[in-house]
PDB file of C-alpha atoms in Angstrom:
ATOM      1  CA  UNK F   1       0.000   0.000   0.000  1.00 40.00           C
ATOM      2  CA  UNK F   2       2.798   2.381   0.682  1.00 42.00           C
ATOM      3  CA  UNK F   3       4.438   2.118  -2.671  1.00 44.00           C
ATOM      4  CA  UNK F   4       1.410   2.542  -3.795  1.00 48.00           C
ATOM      5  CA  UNK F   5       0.673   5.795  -2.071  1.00 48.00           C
ATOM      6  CA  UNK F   6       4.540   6.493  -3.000  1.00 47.00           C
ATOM      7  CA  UNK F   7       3.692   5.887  -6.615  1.00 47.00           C
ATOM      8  CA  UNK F   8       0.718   7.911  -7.015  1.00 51.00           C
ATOM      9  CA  UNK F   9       2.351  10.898  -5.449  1.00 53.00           C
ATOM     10  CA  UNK F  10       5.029  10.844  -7.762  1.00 60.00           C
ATOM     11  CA  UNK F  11       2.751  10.550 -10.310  1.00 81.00           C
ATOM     12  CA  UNK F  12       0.354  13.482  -9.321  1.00 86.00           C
ATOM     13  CA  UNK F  13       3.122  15.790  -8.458  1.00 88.00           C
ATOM     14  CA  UNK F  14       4.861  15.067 -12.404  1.00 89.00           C
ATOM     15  CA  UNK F  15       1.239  15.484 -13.803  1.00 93.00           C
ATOM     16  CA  UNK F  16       0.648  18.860 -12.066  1.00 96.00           C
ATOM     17  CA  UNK F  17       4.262  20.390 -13.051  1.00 96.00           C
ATOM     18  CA  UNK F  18       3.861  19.367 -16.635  1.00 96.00           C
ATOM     19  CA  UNK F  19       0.800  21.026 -16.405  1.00 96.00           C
ATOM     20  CA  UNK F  20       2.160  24.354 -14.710  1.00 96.00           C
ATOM     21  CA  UNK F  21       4.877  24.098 -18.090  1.00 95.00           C
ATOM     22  CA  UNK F  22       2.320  24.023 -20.321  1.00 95.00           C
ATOM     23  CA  UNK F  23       1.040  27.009 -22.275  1.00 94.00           C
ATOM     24  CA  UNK F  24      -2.295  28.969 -21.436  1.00 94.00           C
ATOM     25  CA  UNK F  25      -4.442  29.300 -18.381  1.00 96.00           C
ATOM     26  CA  UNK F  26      -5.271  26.352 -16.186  1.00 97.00           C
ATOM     27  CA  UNK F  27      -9.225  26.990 -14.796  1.00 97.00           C
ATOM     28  CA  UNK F  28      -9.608  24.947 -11.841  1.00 98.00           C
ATOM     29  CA  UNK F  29     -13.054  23.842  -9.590  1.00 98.00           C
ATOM     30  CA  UNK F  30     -12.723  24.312  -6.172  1.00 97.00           C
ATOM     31  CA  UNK F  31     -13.960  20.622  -4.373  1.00 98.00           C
ATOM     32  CA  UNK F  32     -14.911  20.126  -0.658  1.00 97.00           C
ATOM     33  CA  UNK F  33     -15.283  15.852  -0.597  1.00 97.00           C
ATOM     34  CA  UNK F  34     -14.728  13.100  -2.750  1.00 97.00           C
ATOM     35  CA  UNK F  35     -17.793  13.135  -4.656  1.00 97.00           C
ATOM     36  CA  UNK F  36     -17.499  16.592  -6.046  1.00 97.00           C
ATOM     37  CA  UNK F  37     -13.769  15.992  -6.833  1.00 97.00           C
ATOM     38  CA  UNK F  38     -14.651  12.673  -8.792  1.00 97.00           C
ATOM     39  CA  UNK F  39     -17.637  14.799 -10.880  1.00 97.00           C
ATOM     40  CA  UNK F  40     -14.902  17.268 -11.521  1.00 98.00           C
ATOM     41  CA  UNK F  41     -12.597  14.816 -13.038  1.00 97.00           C
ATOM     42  CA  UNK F  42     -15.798  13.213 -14.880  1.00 96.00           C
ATOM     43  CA  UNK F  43     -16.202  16.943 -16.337  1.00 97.00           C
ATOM     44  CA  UNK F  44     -13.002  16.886 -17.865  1.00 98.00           C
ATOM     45  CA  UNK F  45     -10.898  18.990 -15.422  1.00 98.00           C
ATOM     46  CA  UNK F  46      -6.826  18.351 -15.239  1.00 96.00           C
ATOM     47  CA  UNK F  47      -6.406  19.160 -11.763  1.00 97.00           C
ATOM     48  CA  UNK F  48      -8.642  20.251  -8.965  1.00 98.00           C
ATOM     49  CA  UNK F  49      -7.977  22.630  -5.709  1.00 97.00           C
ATOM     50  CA  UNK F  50      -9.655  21.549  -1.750  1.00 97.00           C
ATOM     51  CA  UNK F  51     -11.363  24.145  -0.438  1.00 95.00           C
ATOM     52  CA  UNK F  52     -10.593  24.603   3.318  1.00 95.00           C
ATOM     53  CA  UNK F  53     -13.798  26.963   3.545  1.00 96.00           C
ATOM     54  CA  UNK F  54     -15.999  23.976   1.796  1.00 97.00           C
ATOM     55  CA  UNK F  55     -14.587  21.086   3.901  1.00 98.00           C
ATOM     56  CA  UNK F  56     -15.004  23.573   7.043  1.00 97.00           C
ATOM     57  CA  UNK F  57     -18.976  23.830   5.925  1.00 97.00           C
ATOM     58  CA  UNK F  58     -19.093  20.187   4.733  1.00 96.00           C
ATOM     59  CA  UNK F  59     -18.011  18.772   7.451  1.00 96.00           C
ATOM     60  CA  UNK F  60     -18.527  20.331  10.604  1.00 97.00           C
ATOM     61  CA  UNK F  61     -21.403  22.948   9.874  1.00 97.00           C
ATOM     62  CA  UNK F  62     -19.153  25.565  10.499  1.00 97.00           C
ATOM     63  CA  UNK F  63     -17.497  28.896   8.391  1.00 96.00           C
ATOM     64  CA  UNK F  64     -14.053  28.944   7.828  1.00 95.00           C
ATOM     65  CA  UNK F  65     -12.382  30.224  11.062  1.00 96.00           C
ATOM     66  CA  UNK F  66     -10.176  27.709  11.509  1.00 95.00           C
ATOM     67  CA  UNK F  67     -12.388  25.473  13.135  1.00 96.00           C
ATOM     68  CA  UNK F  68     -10.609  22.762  11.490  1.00 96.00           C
ATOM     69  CA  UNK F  69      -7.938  20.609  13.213  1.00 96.00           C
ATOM     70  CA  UNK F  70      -4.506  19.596  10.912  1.00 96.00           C
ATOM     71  CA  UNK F  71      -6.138  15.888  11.422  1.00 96.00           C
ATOM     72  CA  UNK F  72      -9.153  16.966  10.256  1.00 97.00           C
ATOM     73  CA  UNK F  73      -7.642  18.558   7.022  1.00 97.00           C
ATOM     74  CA  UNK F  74      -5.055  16.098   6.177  1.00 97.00           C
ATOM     75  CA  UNK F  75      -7.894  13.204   6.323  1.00 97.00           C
ATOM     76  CA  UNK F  76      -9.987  15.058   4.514  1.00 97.00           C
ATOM     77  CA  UNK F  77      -7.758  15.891   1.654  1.00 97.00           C
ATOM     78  CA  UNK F  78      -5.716  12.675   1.842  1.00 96.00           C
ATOM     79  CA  UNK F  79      -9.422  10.725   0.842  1.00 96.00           C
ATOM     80  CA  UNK F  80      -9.924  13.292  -1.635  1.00 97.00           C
ATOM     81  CA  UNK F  81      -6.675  12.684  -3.060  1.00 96.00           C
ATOM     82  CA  UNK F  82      -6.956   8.691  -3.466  1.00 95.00           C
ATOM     83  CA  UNK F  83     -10.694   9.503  -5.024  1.00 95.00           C
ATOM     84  CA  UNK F  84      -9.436  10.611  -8.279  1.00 96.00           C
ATOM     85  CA  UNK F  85      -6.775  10.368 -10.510  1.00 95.00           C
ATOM     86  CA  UNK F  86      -5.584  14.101 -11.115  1.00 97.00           C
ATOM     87  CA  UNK F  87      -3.533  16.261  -9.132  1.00 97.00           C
ATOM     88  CA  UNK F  88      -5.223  17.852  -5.790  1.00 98.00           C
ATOM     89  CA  UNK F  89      -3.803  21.015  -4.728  1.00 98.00           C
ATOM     90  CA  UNK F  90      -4.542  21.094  -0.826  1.00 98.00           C
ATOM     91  CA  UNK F  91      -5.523  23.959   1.399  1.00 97.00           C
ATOM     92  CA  UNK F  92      -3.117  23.465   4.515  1.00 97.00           C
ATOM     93  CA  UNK F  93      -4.421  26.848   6.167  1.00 97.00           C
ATOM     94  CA  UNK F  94      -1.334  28.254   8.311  1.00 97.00           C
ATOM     95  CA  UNK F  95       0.654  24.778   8.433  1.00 97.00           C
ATOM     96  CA  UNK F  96      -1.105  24.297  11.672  1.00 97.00           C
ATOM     97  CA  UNK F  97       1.810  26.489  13.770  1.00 96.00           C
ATOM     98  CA  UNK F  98       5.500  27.182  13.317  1.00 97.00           C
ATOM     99  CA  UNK F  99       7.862  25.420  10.828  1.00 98.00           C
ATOM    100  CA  UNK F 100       8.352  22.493  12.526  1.00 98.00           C
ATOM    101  CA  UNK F 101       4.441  21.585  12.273  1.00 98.00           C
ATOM    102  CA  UNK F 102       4.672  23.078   8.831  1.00 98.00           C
ATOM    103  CA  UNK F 103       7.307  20.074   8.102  1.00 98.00           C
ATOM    104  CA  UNK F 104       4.777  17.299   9.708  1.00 98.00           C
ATOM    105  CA  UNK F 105       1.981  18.991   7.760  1.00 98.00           C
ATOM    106  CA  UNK F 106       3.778  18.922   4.713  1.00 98.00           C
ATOM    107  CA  UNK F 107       5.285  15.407   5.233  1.00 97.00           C
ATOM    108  CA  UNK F 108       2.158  13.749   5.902  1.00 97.00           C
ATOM    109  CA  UNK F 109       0.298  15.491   2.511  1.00 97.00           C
ATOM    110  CA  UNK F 110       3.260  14.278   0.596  1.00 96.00           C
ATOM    111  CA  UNK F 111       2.777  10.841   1.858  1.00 95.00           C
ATOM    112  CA  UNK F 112      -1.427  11.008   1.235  1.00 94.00           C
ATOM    113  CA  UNK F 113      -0.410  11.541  -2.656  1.00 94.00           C
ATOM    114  CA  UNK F 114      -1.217  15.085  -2.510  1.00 97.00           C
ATOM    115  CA  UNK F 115       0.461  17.302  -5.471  1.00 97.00           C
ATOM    116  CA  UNK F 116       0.554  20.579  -4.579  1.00 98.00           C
ATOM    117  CA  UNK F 117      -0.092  22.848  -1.374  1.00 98.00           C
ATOM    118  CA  UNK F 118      -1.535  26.366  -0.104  1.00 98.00           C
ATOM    119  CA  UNK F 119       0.548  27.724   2.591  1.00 98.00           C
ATOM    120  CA  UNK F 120      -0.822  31.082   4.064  1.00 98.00           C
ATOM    121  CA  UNK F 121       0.268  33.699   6.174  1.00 98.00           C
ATOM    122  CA  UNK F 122      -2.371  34.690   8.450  1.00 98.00           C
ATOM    123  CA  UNK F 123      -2.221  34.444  12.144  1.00 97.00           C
ATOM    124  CA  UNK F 124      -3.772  31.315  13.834  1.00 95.00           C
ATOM    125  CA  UNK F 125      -6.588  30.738  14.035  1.00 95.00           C
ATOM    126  CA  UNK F 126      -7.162  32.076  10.434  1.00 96.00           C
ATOM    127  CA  UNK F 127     -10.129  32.760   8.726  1.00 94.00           C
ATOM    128  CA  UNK F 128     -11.485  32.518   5.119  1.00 94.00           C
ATOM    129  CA  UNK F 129      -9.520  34.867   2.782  1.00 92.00           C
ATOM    130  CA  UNK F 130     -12.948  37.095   1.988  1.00 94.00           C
ATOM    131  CA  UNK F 131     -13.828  37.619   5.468  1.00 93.00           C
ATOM    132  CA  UNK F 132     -13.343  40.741   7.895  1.00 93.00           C
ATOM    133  CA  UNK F 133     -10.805  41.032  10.389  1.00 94.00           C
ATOM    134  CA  UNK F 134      -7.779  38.888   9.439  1.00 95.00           C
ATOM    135  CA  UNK F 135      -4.434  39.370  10.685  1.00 97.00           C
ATOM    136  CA  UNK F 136      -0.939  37.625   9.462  1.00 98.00           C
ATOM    137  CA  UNK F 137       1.988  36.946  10.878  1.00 98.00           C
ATOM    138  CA  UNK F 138       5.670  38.929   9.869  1.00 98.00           C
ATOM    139  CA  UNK F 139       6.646  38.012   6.328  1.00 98.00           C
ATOM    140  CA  UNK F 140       9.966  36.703   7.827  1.00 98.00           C
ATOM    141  CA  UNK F 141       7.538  33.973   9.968  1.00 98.00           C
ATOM    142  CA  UNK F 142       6.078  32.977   7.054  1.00 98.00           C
ATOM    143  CA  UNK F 143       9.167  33.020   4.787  1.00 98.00           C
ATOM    144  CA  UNK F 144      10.648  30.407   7.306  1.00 98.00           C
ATOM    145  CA  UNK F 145       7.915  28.405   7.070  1.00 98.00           C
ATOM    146  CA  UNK F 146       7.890  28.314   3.097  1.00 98.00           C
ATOM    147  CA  UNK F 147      11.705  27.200   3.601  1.00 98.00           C
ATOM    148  CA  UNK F 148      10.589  24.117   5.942  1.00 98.00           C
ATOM    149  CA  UNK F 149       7.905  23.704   3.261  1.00 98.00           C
ATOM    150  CA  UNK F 150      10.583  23.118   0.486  1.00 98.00           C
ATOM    151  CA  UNK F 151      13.231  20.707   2.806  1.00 98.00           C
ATOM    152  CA  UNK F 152       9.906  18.901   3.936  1.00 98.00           C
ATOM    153  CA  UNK F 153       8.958  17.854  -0.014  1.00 97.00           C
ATOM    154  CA  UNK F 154      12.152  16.327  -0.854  1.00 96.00           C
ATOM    155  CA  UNK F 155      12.388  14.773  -3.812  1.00 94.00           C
ATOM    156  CA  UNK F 156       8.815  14.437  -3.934  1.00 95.00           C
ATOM    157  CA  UNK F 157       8.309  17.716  -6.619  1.00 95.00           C
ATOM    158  CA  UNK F 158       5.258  18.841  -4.082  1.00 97.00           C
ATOM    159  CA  UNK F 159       3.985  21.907  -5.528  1.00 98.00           C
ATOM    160  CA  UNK F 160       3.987  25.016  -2.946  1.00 98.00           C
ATOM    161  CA  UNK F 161       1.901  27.901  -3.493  1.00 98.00           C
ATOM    162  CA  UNK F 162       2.839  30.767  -1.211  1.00 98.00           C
ATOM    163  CA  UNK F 163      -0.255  32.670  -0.229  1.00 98.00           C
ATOM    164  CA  UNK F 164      -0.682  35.950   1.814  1.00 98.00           C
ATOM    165  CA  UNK F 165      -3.622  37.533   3.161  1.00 97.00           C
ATOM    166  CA  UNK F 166      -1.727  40.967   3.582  1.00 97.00           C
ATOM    167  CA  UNK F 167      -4.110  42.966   1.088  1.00 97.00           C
ATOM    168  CA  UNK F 168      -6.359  44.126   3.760  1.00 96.00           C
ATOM    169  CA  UNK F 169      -4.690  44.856   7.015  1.00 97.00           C
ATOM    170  CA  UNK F 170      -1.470  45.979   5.815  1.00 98.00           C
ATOM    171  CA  UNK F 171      -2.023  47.177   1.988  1.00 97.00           C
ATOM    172  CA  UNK F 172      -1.582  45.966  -1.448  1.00 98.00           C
ATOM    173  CA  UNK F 173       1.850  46.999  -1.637  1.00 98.00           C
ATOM    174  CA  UNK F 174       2.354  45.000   1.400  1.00 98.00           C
ATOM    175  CA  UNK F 175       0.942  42.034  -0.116  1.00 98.00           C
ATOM    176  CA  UNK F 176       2.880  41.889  -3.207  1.00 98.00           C
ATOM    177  CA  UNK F 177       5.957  42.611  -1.701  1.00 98.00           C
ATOM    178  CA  UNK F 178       5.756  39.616   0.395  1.00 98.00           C
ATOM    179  CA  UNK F 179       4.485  37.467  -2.378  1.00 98.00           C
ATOM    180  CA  UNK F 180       7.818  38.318  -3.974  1.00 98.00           C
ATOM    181  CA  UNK F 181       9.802  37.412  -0.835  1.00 98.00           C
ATOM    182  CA  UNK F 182       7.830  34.173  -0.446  1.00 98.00           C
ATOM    183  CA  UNK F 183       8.590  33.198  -4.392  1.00 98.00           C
ATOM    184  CA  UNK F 184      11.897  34.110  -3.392  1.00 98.00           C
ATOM    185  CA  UNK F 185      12.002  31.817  -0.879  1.00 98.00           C
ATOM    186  CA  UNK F 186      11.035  28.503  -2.612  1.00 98.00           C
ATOM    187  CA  UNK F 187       6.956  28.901  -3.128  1.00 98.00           C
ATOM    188  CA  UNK F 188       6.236  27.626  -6.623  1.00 98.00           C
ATOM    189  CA  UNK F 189       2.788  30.008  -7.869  1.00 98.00           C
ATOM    190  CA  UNK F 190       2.459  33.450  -5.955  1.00 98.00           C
ATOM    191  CA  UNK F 191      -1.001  33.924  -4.459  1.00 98.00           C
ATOM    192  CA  UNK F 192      -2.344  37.215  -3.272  1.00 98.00           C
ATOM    193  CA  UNK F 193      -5.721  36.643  -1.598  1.00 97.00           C
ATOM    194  CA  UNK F 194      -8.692  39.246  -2.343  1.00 94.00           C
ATOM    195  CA  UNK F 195      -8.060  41.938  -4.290  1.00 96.00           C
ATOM    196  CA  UNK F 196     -10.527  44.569  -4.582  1.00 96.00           C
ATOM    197  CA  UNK F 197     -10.673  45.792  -8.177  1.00 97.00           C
ATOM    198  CA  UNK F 198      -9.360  44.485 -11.441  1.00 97.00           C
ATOM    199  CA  UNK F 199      -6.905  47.200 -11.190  1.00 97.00           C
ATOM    200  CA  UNK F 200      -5.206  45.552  -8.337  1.00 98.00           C
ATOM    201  CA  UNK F 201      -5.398  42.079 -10.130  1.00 98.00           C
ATOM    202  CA  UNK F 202      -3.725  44.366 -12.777  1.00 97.00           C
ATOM    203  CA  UNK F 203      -1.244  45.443 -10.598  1.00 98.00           C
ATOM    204  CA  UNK F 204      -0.171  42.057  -8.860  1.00 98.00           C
ATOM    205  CA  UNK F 205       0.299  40.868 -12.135  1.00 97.00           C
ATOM    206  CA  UNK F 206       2.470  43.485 -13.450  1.00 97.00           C
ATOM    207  CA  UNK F 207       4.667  43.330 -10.307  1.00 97.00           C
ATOM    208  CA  UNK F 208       5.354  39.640 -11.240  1.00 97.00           C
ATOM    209  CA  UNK F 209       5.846  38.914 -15.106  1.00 94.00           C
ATOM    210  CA  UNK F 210       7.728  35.639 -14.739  1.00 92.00           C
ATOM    211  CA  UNK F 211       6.022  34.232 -12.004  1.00 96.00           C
ATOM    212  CA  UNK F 212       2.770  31.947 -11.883  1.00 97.00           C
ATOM    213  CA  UNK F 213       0.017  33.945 -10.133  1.00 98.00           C
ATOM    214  CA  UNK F 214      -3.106  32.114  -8.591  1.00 96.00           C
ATOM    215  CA  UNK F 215      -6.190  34.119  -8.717  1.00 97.00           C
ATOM    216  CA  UNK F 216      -9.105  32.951  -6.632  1.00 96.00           C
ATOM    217  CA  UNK F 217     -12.868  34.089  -8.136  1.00 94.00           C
ATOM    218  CA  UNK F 218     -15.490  33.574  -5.385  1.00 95.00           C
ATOM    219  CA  UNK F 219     -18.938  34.601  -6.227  1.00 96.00           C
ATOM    220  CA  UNK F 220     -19.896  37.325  -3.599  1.00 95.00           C
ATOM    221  CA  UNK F 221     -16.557  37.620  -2.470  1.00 93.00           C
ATOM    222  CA  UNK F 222     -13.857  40.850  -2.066  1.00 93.00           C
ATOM    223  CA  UNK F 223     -12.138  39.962  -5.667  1.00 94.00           C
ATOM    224  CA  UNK F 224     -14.123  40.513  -9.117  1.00 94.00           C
ATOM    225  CA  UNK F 225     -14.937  37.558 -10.808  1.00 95.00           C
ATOM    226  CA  UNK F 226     -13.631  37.759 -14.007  1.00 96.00           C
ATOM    227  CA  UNK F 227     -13.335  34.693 -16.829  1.00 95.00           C
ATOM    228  CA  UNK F 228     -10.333  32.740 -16.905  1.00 95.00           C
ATOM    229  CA  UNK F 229      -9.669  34.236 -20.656  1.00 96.00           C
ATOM    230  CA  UNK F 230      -9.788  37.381 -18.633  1.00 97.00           C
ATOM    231  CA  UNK F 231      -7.396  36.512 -16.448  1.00 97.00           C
ATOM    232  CA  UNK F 232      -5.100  35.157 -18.715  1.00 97.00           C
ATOM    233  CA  UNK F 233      -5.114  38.290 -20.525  1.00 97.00           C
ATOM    234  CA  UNK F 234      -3.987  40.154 -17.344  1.00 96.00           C
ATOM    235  CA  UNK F 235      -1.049  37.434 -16.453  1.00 96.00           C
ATOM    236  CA  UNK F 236      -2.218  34.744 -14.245  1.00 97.00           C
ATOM    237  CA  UNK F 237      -1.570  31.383 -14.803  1.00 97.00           C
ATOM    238  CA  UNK F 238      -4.358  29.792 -12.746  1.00 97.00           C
ATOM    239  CA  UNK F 239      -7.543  30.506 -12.470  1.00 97.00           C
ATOM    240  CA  UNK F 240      -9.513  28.903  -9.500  1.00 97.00           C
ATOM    241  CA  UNK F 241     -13.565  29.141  -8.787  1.00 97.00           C
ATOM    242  CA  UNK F 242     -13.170  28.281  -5.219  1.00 96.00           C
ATOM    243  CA  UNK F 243     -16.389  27.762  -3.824  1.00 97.00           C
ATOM    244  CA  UNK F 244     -18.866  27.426  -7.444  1.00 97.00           C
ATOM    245  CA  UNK F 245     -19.619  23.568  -6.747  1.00 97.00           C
ATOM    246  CA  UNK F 246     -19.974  24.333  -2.698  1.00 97.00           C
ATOM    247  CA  UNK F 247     -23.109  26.879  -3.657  1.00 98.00           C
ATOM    248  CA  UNK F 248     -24.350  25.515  -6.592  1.00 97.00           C
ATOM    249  CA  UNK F 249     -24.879  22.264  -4.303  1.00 97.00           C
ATOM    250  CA  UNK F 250     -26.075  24.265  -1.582  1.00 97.00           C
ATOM    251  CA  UNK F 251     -28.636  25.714  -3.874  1.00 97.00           C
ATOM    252  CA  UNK F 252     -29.811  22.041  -5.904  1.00 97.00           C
ATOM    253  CA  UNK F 253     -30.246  20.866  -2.139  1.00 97.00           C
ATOM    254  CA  UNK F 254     -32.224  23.595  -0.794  1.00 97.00           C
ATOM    255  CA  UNK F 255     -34.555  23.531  -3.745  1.00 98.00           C
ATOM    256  CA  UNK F 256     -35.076  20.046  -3.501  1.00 98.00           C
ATOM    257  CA  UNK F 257     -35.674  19.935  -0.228  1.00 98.00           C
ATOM    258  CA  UNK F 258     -38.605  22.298  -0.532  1.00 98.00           C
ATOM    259  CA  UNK F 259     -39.947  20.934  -3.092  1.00 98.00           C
ATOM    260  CA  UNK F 260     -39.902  17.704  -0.876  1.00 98.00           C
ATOM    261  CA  UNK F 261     -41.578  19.279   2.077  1.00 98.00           C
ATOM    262  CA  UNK F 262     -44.252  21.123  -0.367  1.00 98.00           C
ATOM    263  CA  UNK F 263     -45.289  18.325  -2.572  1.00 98.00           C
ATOM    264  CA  UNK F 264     -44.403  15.324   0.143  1.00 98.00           C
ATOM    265  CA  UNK F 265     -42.948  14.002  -2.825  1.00 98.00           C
ATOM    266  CA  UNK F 266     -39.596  14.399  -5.293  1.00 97.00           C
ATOM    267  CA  UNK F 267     -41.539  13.074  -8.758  1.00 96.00           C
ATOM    268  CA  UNK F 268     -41.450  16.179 -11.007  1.00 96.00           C
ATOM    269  CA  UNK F 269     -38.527  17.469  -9.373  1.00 96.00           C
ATOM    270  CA  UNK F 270     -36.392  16.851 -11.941  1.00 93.00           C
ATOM    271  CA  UNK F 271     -32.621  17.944 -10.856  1.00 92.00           C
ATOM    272  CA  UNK F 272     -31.686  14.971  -9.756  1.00 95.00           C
ATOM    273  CA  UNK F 273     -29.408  12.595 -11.137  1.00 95.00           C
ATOM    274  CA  UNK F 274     -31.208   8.856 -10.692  1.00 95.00           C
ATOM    275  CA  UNK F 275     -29.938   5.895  -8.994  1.00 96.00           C
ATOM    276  CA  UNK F 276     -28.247   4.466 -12.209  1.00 96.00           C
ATOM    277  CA  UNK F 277     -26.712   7.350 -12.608  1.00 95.00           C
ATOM    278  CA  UNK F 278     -25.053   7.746  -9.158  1.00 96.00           C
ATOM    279  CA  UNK F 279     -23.610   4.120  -9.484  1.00 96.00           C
ATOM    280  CA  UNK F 280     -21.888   5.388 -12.710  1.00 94.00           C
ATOM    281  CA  UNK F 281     -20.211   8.312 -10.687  1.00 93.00           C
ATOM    282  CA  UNK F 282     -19.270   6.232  -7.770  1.00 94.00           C
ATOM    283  CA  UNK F 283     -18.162   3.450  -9.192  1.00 93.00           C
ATOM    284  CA  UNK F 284     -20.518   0.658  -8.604  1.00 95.00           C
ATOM    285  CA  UNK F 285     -19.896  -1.498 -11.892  1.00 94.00           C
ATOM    286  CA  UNK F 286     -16.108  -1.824 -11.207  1.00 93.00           C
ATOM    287  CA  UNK F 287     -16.924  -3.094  -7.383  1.00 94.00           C
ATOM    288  CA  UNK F 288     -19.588  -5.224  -8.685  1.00 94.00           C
ATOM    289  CA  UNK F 289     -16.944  -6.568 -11.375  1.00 94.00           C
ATOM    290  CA  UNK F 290     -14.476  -6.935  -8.608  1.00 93.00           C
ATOM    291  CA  UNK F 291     -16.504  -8.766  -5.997  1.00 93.00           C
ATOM    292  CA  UNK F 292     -17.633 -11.177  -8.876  1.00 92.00           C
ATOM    293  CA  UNK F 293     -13.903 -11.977  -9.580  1.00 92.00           C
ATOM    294  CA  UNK F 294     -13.321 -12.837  -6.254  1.00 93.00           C
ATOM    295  CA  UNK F 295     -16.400 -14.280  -5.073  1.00 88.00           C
ATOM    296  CA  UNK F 296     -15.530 -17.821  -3.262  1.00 87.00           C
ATOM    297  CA  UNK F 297     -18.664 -19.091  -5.467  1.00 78.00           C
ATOM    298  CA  UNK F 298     -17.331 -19.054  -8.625  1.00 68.00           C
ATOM    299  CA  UNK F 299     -15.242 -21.666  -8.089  1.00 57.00           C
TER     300      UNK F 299
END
């Protein structure tokens, strides 16, 4: 099983570099469990991106104000990872404290074949990039701990993406100077989280021509949602809808549910997938084939 895991990693990491080389924009869906990562690969999508904010909701009820424990994350994203064969990109939050829990965080996601990483610098606990009131840590904290990041992947080609939340309490200047300093430092893609205008998403990615910038569209949100073309057109390399599958399932559940408790019934509600269907996403025919093989009554 381990050389398994081992092999996969290795894999996923190589898949999600070549990737990163590769010409034009990469748009990426924003997934919260295993289910909506697998319908993401079934749509076609190269590489998909855990939202901490959608596993917070998911699984505990709860926003995303660090709620979560490192356990917690890491077992989410590690069964998200072995769901689907494309790279994940993880949310790790903070790193879950200094560098030396940002090496055990990182070790352990290298080990659950997870390709790539966010590592933020906002103070513990954090909270989700488009709220009020955030706070970070010095850039020299969090330049350390992109540093332990890099020894803790090894050989394994883990993708880091450095991420700062310095936009709103300290300034966009602020922000992209550290994203410079944390690129500097060993983070693969530069995020800065939430900026207000498509000016500033013109002005982050002026400030780094050479680098590849992640740019994170949330419906609702502090940042204008622009089209990946759009964004490609400005400089950024990836384009991620963060939280799209999060609400629009939010939104098919609600509605059937009320249509449930109106009618007392679901027939004529008709956004549902059926029962067939779901066995095709999860998987059902190739158990079915499997438990046949091995059935002791076929002998």
């Amino acid at each position: 099983m381990l050389l398994a895991i081992g092999y996969r990693t290795m894999n996923s990491t190589h898949n999600l570099r070549e990737l990163l080389k590769r010409p034009g924009m990469l748009v990426v869906p924003g997934i919260y469990d295993c289910i909506s990562a697998q319908l993401a690969e079934r749509a076609g999508f190269e590489m998909v991106f855990t939202s901490g904010f959608g596993i917070s909701a998911s699984t505990l009820g709860r926003p995303d104000y660090g709620f979560l424990t490192a356990t917690e994350m890491l077992y989410s994203v590690g069964r998200i990872a072995q769901s689907v064969n494309i790279p994940v990109v993880a949310d790790i939050d903070t790193g879950y404290g200094n560098p030396l829990n940002v090496i055990r965080t990182v070790t352990d996601a290298v080990q659950q074949g997870i390709a790539g990483v966010i590592l933020e610098d906002q103070e513990w606990p954090k909270k989700c990039g488009h709220f009020q009131g955030k706070r970070v840590i010095s850039a020299e904290e969090h330049i350390q701990k992109i540093r332990a990041a890099v020894q803790a992947r090894g050989e394994s080609g883990l993708v880091i993406v450095g991420r700062t939340d310095a936009r709103a309490p300290l300034g966009l200047p602020e922000a992209i100077q550290r994203g410079r300093a944390y690129y500097e430092a060993g983070a693969d893609i530069v995020f800065i989280e939430a900026p207000q205008s498509v000016e500033e998403l013109q002005e982050i990615a002026a400030a780094f021509p050479d680098v590849p910038l992640f740019a994170n569209a949330i419906e609702g949100g502090k940042t204008p949602v622009l089209s990946a073309q759009e964004l490609e057109a400005l400089g950024y390399k990836i384009a991620v809808y963060a939280l799209s599958g999060l609400f629009a399932a939010t939104k098919a559940i609600e509605d059937c549910f009320q249509y449930l408790r109106q009618h007392q019934t679901t027939t004529g509600f008709d956004s549902l997938v059926d029962f067939q269907q779901f066995e095709t996403i999860i998987d059902v025919p190739k158990y079915r084939e499997l438990e046949q093989k091995f059935s002791p009554f076929n002998e």
